[in-house]
Amino acid sequence: MDETLHHRSLLSAIASDPSSTDELTIITKKVHAQYLANLEGELADYIPGLAKVAPDHYGIALGLPSGRVIAVGDAEIPFTIQSISKAYTYAMLLDMLGTDETAKVVGVQPSSDPFNTISLDARTHLPFNPMVNTGAIAVTGKLRSLLGANAFSKILEVFSNAAGRPLTFDENIYQSEQETGHRNRAIGHLLRAAHVFDEPVDEVLEIYFKQCSILVTAADLAVMGATLANLGKNPLTGKKVFGLDSVRHALSVMFTCGMYDGAGDWACKVGLPAKSGVGGGVLAVVNRQIGVGVFSPRLDSNGNSVRGQLTCARLAEDLGLHAFDSLNHGSSFLRGML
Ligand code: GLU
């Protein structure tokens, strides 16, 4: 069997032979070594606090359905979750309202506008999708109206449940976003004017800036991804975090809209639902199999982590993770474990 074919059957092998996770560790280390010297890309600088982070960290983590986490490199260094939060607040809203009512707040249509565009879908007068700022702020506004003053602590609690440990947020990055987030405030006022929500804009933005400032590691992202892969149940703690419909819906939108203007290329090359953030995180989900978390803060012109994308593409290729890869062994991995 050639090496690639052998790797591609590895994920299914792990279900019957846990010792093969060591082989998965070796592959992950190899990918890390392959891209370690790649220092292309720039830090996000439109949030001053983000322009000051150490640029060269690089960590990869895989969250397995057994709850085991394979962590390589800087996988325990905390960074701000930024836009990756959008996928999880969306899943929260879906859980609270269901898909039909959520569709009255935000669409599911990919948009080719930049993530921070100040405009709505002209047909529906709603944000295009929850992965751009208009949609994410609409989701946060709706959570504020459903949860009141407790909205942020509830968000932190649900994110912590998905990560399997208590998370906190970075006060400095939060302040930095508060001081400079004028576009996001403009979006908040647009949404309020369009009656997408009726909450005080400053209060909604406070929650949104805090949710973006939640600190995670690549290992946390791997477990958060594994929670979605594992049908909404955290494989580390066994806790049910999201309902089945919410997971299916959130993963669908992550597949089509999760990687800013690089979403189409990503779907073809990597073929996984994913979300990136300008803090340098990339989270990818191999449905019913594993969660992948990568941290590397240097970004390309679309705002996606350069090494984050290379890492996911390499792992997808070597392990046959692409959703439409003929050698993706898919849900057989979890057979007997659900
Ligand atoms: N807090 C950032 C913003 O709203 C998130 C951006 C991102 O990660 O795309 O501008």
GROMACS .gro file of C-alpha atoms and ligand atoms in nm:
model
  348
    1MET     CA    1   0.000   0.000   0.000
    2ASP     CA    2   0.150   0.338  -0.084
    3GLU     CA    3   0.199   0.585   0.202
    4THR     CA    4  -0.089   0.815   0.113
    5LEU     CA    5  -0.339   0.532   0.081
    6HIS     CA    6  -0.219   0.395   0.411
    7HIS     CA    7  -0.267   0.736   0.578
    8ARG     CA    8  -0.610   0.766   0.427
    9SER     CA    9  -0.735   0.456   0.595
   10LEU     CA   10  -0.585   0.561   0.926
   11LEU     CA   11  -0.885   0.740   1.069
   12SER     CA   12  -1.104   0.434   1.040
   13ALA     CA   13  -0.827   0.220   1.187
   14ILE     CA   14  -0.820   0.432   1.502
   15ALA     CA   15  -1.172   0.320   1.593
   16SER     CA   16  -1.053  -0.039   1.625
   17ASP     CA   17  -0.694   0.023   1.734
   18PRO     CA   18  -0.635   0.329   1.955
   19SER     CA   19  -0.256   0.280   1.934
   20SER     CA   20  -0.273   0.404   1.575
   21THR     CA   21  -0.330   0.754   1.717
   22ASP     CA   22   0.047   0.754   1.757
   23GLU     CA   23   0.075   0.732   1.383
   24LEU     CA   24  -0.164   1.025   1.354
   25THR     CA   25   0.067   1.219   1.588
   26ILE     CA   26   0.362   1.143   1.363
   27ILE     CA   27   0.173   1.266   1.057
   28THR     CA   28   0.068   1.584   1.240
   29LYS     CA   29   0.428   1.648   1.348
   30LYS     CA   30   0.544   1.599   0.990
   31VAL     CA   31   0.294   1.858   0.864
   32HIS     CA   32   0.403   2.098   1.139
   33ALA     CA   33   0.770   2.055   1.044
   34GLN     CA   34   0.685   2.105   0.676
   35TYR     CA   35   0.539   2.454   0.727
   36LEU     CA   36   0.728   2.573   1.035
   37ALA     CA   37   0.966   2.791   0.833
   38ASN     CA   38   0.687   2.953   0.629
   39LEU     CA   39   0.660   3.310   0.761
   40GLU     CA   40   0.445   3.451   0.481
   41GLY     CA   41   0.155   3.679   0.559
   42GLU     CA   42   0.094   3.970   0.794
   43LEU     CA   43  -0.071   4.019   1.130
   44ALA     CA   44  -0.418   4.174   1.130
   45ASP     CA   45  -0.358   4.540   1.213
   46TYR     CA   46  -0.701   4.698   1.201
   47ILE     CA   47  -0.751   4.607   1.567
   48PRO     CA   48  -0.441   4.765   1.731
   49GLY     CA   49  -0.428   4.500   2.005
   50LEU     CA   50  -0.395   4.227   1.740
   51ALA     CA   51  -0.103   4.398   1.568
   52LYS     CA   52   0.101   4.345   1.885
   53VAL     CA   53   0.071   3.966   1.919
   54ALA     CA   54   0.377   3.744   1.864
   55PRO     CA   55   0.355   3.662   1.491
   56ASP     CA   56   0.537   3.331   1.461
   57HIS     CA   57   0.350   3.090   1.683
   58TYR     CA   58   0.235   2.775   1.505
   59GLY     CA   59   0.028   2.501   1.666
   60ILE     CA   60  -0.185   2.216   1.534
   61ALA     CA   61  -0.433   2.006   1.730
   62LEU     CA   62  -0.668   1.723   1.640
   63GLY     CA   63  -0.967   1.641   1.861
   64LEU     CA   64  -1.057   1.273   1.838
   65PRO     CA   65  -1.395   1.117   1.923
   66SER     CA   66  -1.237   0.935   2.217
   67GLY     CA   67  -1.178   1.279   2.372
   68ARG     CA   68  -0.804   1.248   2.314
   69VAL     CA   69  -0.634   1.558   2.174
   70ILE     CA   70  -0.321   1.537   1.962
   71ALA     CA   71  -0.136   1.867   2.011
   72VAL     CA   72   0.178   1.966   1.823
   73GLY     CA   73   0.385   2.288   1.842
   74ASP     CA   74   0.223   2.597   1.999
   75ALA     CA   75  -0.112   2.426   2.048
   76GLU     CA   76  -0.149   2.554   2.406
   77ILE     CA   77  -0.080   2.923   2.338
   78PRO     CA   78  -0.393   3.136   2.392
   79PHE     CA   79  -0.515   3.377   2.124
   80THR     CA   80  -0.845   3.550   2.056
   81ILE     CA   81  -1.110   3.345   1.879
   82GLN     CA   82  -1.238   3.640   1.671
   83SER     CA   83  -1.465   3.534   1.386
   84ILE     CA   84  -1.458   3.167   1.475
   85SER     CA   85  -1.702   3.274   1.748
   86LYS     CA   86  -1.958   3.345   1.475
   87ALA     CA   87  -2.012   2.976   1.402
   88TYR     CA   88  -2.082   2.901   1.768
   89THR     CA   89  -2.313   3.195   1.844
   90TYR     CA   90  -2.504   3.094   1.531
   91ALA     CA   91  -2.536   2.736   1.660
   92MET     CA   92  -2.657   2.879   1.994
   93LEU     CA   93  -2.926   3.086   1.823
   94LEU     CA   94  -3.033   2.788   1.613
   95ASP     CA   95  -3.069   2.588   1.934
   96MET     CA   96  -3.282   2.857   2.094
   97LEU     CA   97  -3.502   2.952   1.797
   98GLY     CA   98  -3.487   2.666   1.548
   99THR     CA   99  -3.396   2.708   1.183
  100ASP     CA  100  -3.718   2.879   1.064
  101GLU     CA  101  -3.713   3.160   1.321
  102THR     CA  102  -3.337   3.201   1.286
  103ALA     CA  103  -3.392   3.252   0.913
  104LYS     CA  104  -3.590   3.566   1.003
  105VAL     CA  105  -3.272   3.710   1.158
  106VAL     CA  106  -3.000   3.605   0.914
  107GLY     CA  107  -2.978   3.430   0.574
  108VAL     CA  108  -2.757   3.142   0.463
  109GLN     CA  109  -2.646   3.288   0.132
  110PRO     CA  110  -2.273   3.325   0.053
  111SER     CA  111  -2.178   3.683  -0.027
  112SER     CA  112  -1.879   3.795  -0.228
  113ASP     CA  113  -1.849   4.117  -0.025
  114PRO     CA  114  -1.570   4.161   0.232
  115PHE     CA  115  -1.654   4.030   0.579
  116ASN     CA  116  -1.706   4.379   0.724
  117THR     CA  117  -1.925   4.525   0.448
  118ILE     CA  118  -2.198   4.758   0.571
  119SER     CA  119  -2.488   4.627   0.364
  120LEU     CA  120  -2.779   4.384   0.372
  121ASP     CA  121  -2.914   4.138   0.117
  122ALA     CA  122  -3.130   4.363  -0.108
  123ARG     CA  123  -3.388   4.085  -0.153
  124THR     CA  124  -3.447   4.001   0.210
  125HIS     CA  125  -3.322   4.312   0.396
  126LEU     CA  126  -3.138   4.071   0.623
  127PRO     CA  127  -2.765   3.995   0.650
  128PHE     CA  128  -2.647   3.748   0.387
  129ASN     CA  129  -2.514   3.490   0.633
  130PRO     CA  130  -2.392   3.458   0.994
  131MET     CA  131  -2.022   3.437   0.901
  132VAL     CA  132  -1.994   3.799   0.785
  133ASN     CA  133  -2.006   4.079   1.043
  134THR     CA  134  -2.360   4.196   0.959
  135GLY     CA  135  -2.488   3.843   1.018
  136ALA     CA  136  -2.280   3.778   1.328
  137ILE     CA  137  -2.384   4.107   1.490
  138ALA     CA  138  -2.748   4.031   1.405
  139VAL     CA  139  -2.711   3.692   1.576
  140THR     CA  140  -2.554   3.854   1.882
  141GLY     CA  141  -2.833   4.116   1.888
  142LYS     CA  142  -3.093   3.842   1.886
  143LEU     CA  143  -2.912   3.653   2.161
  144ARG     CA  144  -2.911   3.979   2.361
  145SER     CA  145  -3.286   4.010   2.321
  146LEU     CA  146  -3.344   3.646   2.420
  147LEU     CA  147  -3.096   3.628   2.708
  148GLY     CA  148  -3.094   3.987   2.835
  149ALA     CA  149  -2.802   4.115   3.039
  150ASN     CA  150  -2.672   3.758   3.086
  151ALA     CA  151  -2.609   3.709   2.715
  152PHE     CA  152  -2.230   3.726   2.728
  153SER     CA  153  -2.195   3.498   3.030
  154LYS     CA  154  -2.422   3.247   2.856
  155ILE     CA  155  -2.207   3.269   2.540
  156LEU     CA  156  -1.894   3.210   2.748
  157GLU     CA  157  -2.061   2.915   2.919
  158VAL     CA  158  -2.165   2.749   2.592
  159PHE     CA  159  -1.823   2.807   2.433
  160SER     CA  160  -1.661   2.662   2.746
  161ASN     CA  161  -1.887   2.358   2.722
  162ALA     CA  162  -1.783   2.313   2.359
  163ALA     CA  163  -1.414   2.345   2.452
  164GLY     CA  164  -1.446   2.122   2.760
  165ARG     CA  165  -1.285   2.374   2.996
  166PRO     CA  166  -1.370   2.720   3.136
  167LEU     CA  167  -1.273   2.994   2.889
  168THR     CA  168  -1.206   3.362   2.960
  169PHE     CA  169  -1.174   3.670   2.741
  170ASP     CA  170  -0.886   3.909   2.674
  171GLU     CA  171  -0.968   4.246   2.831
  172ASN     CA  172  -0.704   4.435   2.626
  173ILE     CA  173  -0.820   4.307   2.288
  174TYR     CA  174  -1.179   4.374   2.393
  175GLN     CA  175  -1.089   4.737   2.483
  176SER     CA  176  -0.896   4.773   2.159
  177GLU     CA  177  -1.202   4.661   1.958
  178GLN     CA  178  -1.428   4.891   2.162
  179GLU     CA  179  -1.204   5.188   2.083
  180THR     CA  180  -1.170   5.124   1.711
  181GLY     CA  181  -1.476   4.921   1.606
  182HIS     CA  182  -1.655   5.203   1.423
  183ARG     CA  183  -1.749   4.993   1.119
  184ASN     CA  184  -1.903   4.732   1.348
  185ARG     CA  185  -2.097   5.005   1.528
  186ALA     CA  186  -2.219   5.131   1.190
  187ILE     CA  187  -2.335   4.776   1.114
  188GLY     CA  188  -2.514   4.765   1.450
  189HIS     CA  189  -2.703   5.085   1.369
  190LEU     CA  190  -2.790   4.958   1.020
  191LEU     CA  191  -2.934   4.640   1.173
  192ARG     CA  192  -3.130   4.832   1.432
  193ALA     CA  193  -3.264   5.072   1.166
  194ALA     CA  194  -3.372   4.769   0.961
  195HIS     CA  195  -3.540   4.621   1.275
  196VAL     CA  196  -3.329   4.307   1.259
  197PHE     CA  197  -3.303   4.362   1.635
  198ASP     CA  198  -3.433   4.630   1.866
  199GLU     CA  199  -3.164   4.617   2.134
  200PRO     CA  200  -2.940   4.912   2.229
  201VAL     CA  201  -2.658   4.902   1.973
  202ASP     CA  202  -2.380   4.971   2.225
  203GLU     CA  203  -2.490   4.679   2.442
  204VAL     CA  204  -2.500   4.442   2.144
  205LEU     CA  205  -2.156   4.558   2.032
  206GLU     CA  206  -2.015   4.513   2.382
  207ILE     CA  207  -2.122   4.148   2.369
  208TYR     CA  208  -1.993   4.105   2.012
  209PHE     CA  209  -1.650   4.253   2.093
  210LYS     CA  210  -1.627   4.034   2.404
  211GLN     CA  211  -1.723   3.718   2.216
  212CYS     CA  212  -1.448   3.794   1.958
  213SER     CA  213  -1.200   3.841   2.246
  214ILE     CA  214  -1.259   3.498   2.401
  215LEU     CA  215  -0.922   3.328   2.450
  216VAL     CA  216  -0.873   2.981   2.304
  217THR     CA  217  -0.582   2.758   2.207
  218ALA     CA  218  -0.548   2.536   1.900
  219ALA     CA  219  -0.627   2.245   2.133
  220ASP     CA  220  -0.950   2.420   2.241
  221LEU     CA  221  -1.047   2.472   1.877
  222ALA     CA  222  -0.984   2.103   1.809
  223VAL     CA  223  -1.224   2.005   2.089
  224MET     CA  224  -1.479   2.269   1.984
  225GLY     CA  225  -1.459   2.126   1.631
  226ALA     CA  226  -1.482   1.771   1.763
  227THR     CA  227  -1.800   1.871   1.949
  228LEU     CA  228  -1.960   1.962   1.615
  229ALA     CA  229  -1.812   1.651   1.448
  230ASN     CA  230  -1.955   1.440   1.730
  231LEU     CA  231  -2.313   1.557   1.657
  232GLY     CA  232  -2.305   1.831   1.921
  233LYS     CA  233  -2.173   1.624   2.210
  234ASN     CA  234  -1.834   1.715   2.356
  235PRO     CA  235  -1.622   1.399   2.324
  236LEU     CA  236  -1.400   1.504   2.614
  237THR     CA  237  -1.672   1.566   2.873
  238GLY     CA  238  -1.966   1.376   2.723
  239LYS     CA  239  -2.179   1.689   2.760
  240LYS     CA  240  -2.444   1.760   2.496
  241VAL     CA  241  -2.379   2.117   2.381
  242PHE     CA  242  -2.579   2.162   2.058
  243GLY     CA  243  -2.880   1.993   1.903
  244LEU     CA  244  -2.854   1.786   1.585
  245ASP     CA  245  -3.037   2.031   1.357
  246SER     CA  246  -2.825   2.320   1.480
  247VAL     CA  247  -2.504   2.128   1.411
  248ARG     CA  248  -2.614   2.032   1.061
  249HIS     CA  249  -2.719   2.386   0.980
  250ALA     CA  250  -2.408   2.552   1.127
  251LEU     CA  251  -2.175   2.309   0.946
  252SER     CA  252  -2.355   2.373   0.616
  253VAL     CA  253  -2.304   2.748   0.646
  254MET     CA  254  -1.943   2.699   0.757
  255PHE     CA  255  -1.888   2.489   0.445
  256THR     CA  256  -2.014   2.760   0.208
  257CYS     CA  257  -1.922   3.081   0.395
  258GLY     CA  258  -1.663   3.007   0.664
  259MET     CA  259  -1.340   3.121   0.499
  260TYR     CA  260  -1.412   3.482   0.398
  261ASP     CA  261  -1.350   3.540   0.026
  262GLY     CA  262  -1.144   3.222   0.011
  263ALA     CA  263  -1.447   2.999   0.080
  264GLY     CA  264  -1.481   2.862  -0.276
  265ASP     CA  265  -1.114   2.773  -0.308
  266TRP     CA  266  -1.123   2.617   0.035
  267ALA     CA  267  -1.428   2.405  -0.048
  268CYS     CA  268  -1.249   2.262  -0.352
  269LYS     CA  269  -0.904   2.219  -0.199
  270VAL     CA  270  -0.985   2.119   0.158
  271GLY     CA  271  -1.353   2.027   0.138
  272LEU     CA  272  -1.436   2.070   0.507
  273PRO     CA  273  -1.671   2.299   0.699
  274ALA     CA  274  -1.443   2.551   0.865
  275LYS     CA  275  -1.416   2.896   1.018
  276SER     CA  276  -1.119   3.123   1.047
  277GLY     CA  277  -1.059   3.433   1.254
  278VAL     CA  278  -0.822   3.729   1.220
  279GLY     CA  279  -0.654   3.621   1.545
  280GLY     CA  280  -0.488   3.347   1.336
  281GLY     CA  281  -0.710   3.055   1.429
  282VAL     CA  282  -0.860   2.806   1.184
  283LEU     CA  283  -1.111   2.545   1.296
  284ALA     CA  284  -1.216   2.265   1.061
  285VAL     CA  285  -1.463   1.984   1.115
  286VAL     CA  286  -1.445   1.636   0.966
  287ASN     CA  287  -1.805   1.532   1.007
  288ARG     CA  288  -1.852   1.238   1.248
  289GLN     CA  289  -1.474   1.210   1.274
  290ILE     CA  290  -1.245   1.479   1.412
  291GLY     CA  291  -1.204   1.847   1.490
  292VAL     CA  292  -0.894   2.029   1.368
  293GLY     CA  293  -0.758   2.346   1.530
  294VAL     CA  294  -0.465   2.544   1.391
  295PHE     CA  295  -0.307   2.863   1.524
  296SER     CA  296  -0.068   3.075   1.319
  297PRO     CA  297  -0.132   3.450   1.323
  298ARG     CA  298   0.014   3.557   0.988
  299LEU     CA  299  -0.278   3.612   0.747
  300ASP     CA  300  -0.320   3.628   0.370
  301SER     CA  301  -0.507   3.911   0.195
  302ASN     CA  302  -0.843   3.736   0.261
  303GLY     CA  303  -0.776   3.742   0.637
  304ASN     CA  304  -0.712   3.367   0.660
  305SER     CA  305  -0.410   3.223   0.842
  306VAL     CA  306  -0.149   3.127   0.580
  307ARG     CA  307  -0.015   2.824   0.766
  308GLY     CA  308  -0.364   2.740   0.893
  309GLN     CA  309  -0.481   2.689   0.536
  310LEU     CA  310  -0.168   2.499   0.428
  311THR     CA  311  -0.199   2.271   0.730
  312CYS     CA  312  -0.563   2.185   0.671
  313ALA     CA  313  -0.506   2.130   0.298
  314ARG     CA  314  -0.212   1.898   0.370
  315LEU     CA  315  -0.400   1.698   0.636
  316ALA     CA  316  -0.705   1.674   0.410
  317GLU     CA  317  -0.489   1.545   0.126
  318ASP     CA  318  -0.284   1.300   0.332
  319LEU     CA  319  -0.573   1.165   0.535
  320GLY     CA  320  -0.845   1.182   0.268
  321LEU     CA  321  -1.060   1.420   0.474
  322HIS     CA  322  -1.229   1.612   0.189
  323ALA     CA  323  -1.606   1.562   0.217
  324PHE     CA  324  -1.620   1.440  -0.142
  325ASP     CA  325  -1.299   1.240  -0.141
  326SER     CA  326  -1.375   0.892  -0.264
  327LEU     CA  327  -1.144   0.754   0.005
  328ASN     CA  328  -1.305   0.941   0.293
  329HIS     CA  329  -1.419   0.663   0.524
  330GLY     CA  330  -1.653   0.906   0.688
  331SER     CA  331  -1.894   0.813   0.957
  332SER     CA  332  -1.772   0.455   0.990
  333PHE     CA  333  -1.515   0.607   1.226
  334LEU     CA  334  -1.771   0.660   1.497
  335ARG     CA  335  -1.965   0.342   1.444
  336GLY     CA  336  -2.025   0.180   1.780
  337MET     CA  337  -1.920   0.491   1.968
  338LEU     CA  338  -2.241   0.695   1.948
  339GLU     N1  339  -1.366   4.126   1.592
  339GLU     C1  340  -1.338   4.123   1.453
  339GLU     C2  341  -1.427   4.218   1.380
  339GLU     O1  342  -1.544   4.213   1.397
  339GLU     C3  343  -1.354   3.984   1.400
  339GLU     C4  344  -1.300   3.980   1.265
  339GLU     C5  345  -1.263   3.845   1.214
  339GLU     O2  346  -1.204   3.759   1.279
  339GLU     O3  347  -1.299   3.828   1.095
  339GLU     O4  348  -1.386   4.297   1.303
   0.00000   0.00000   0.00000
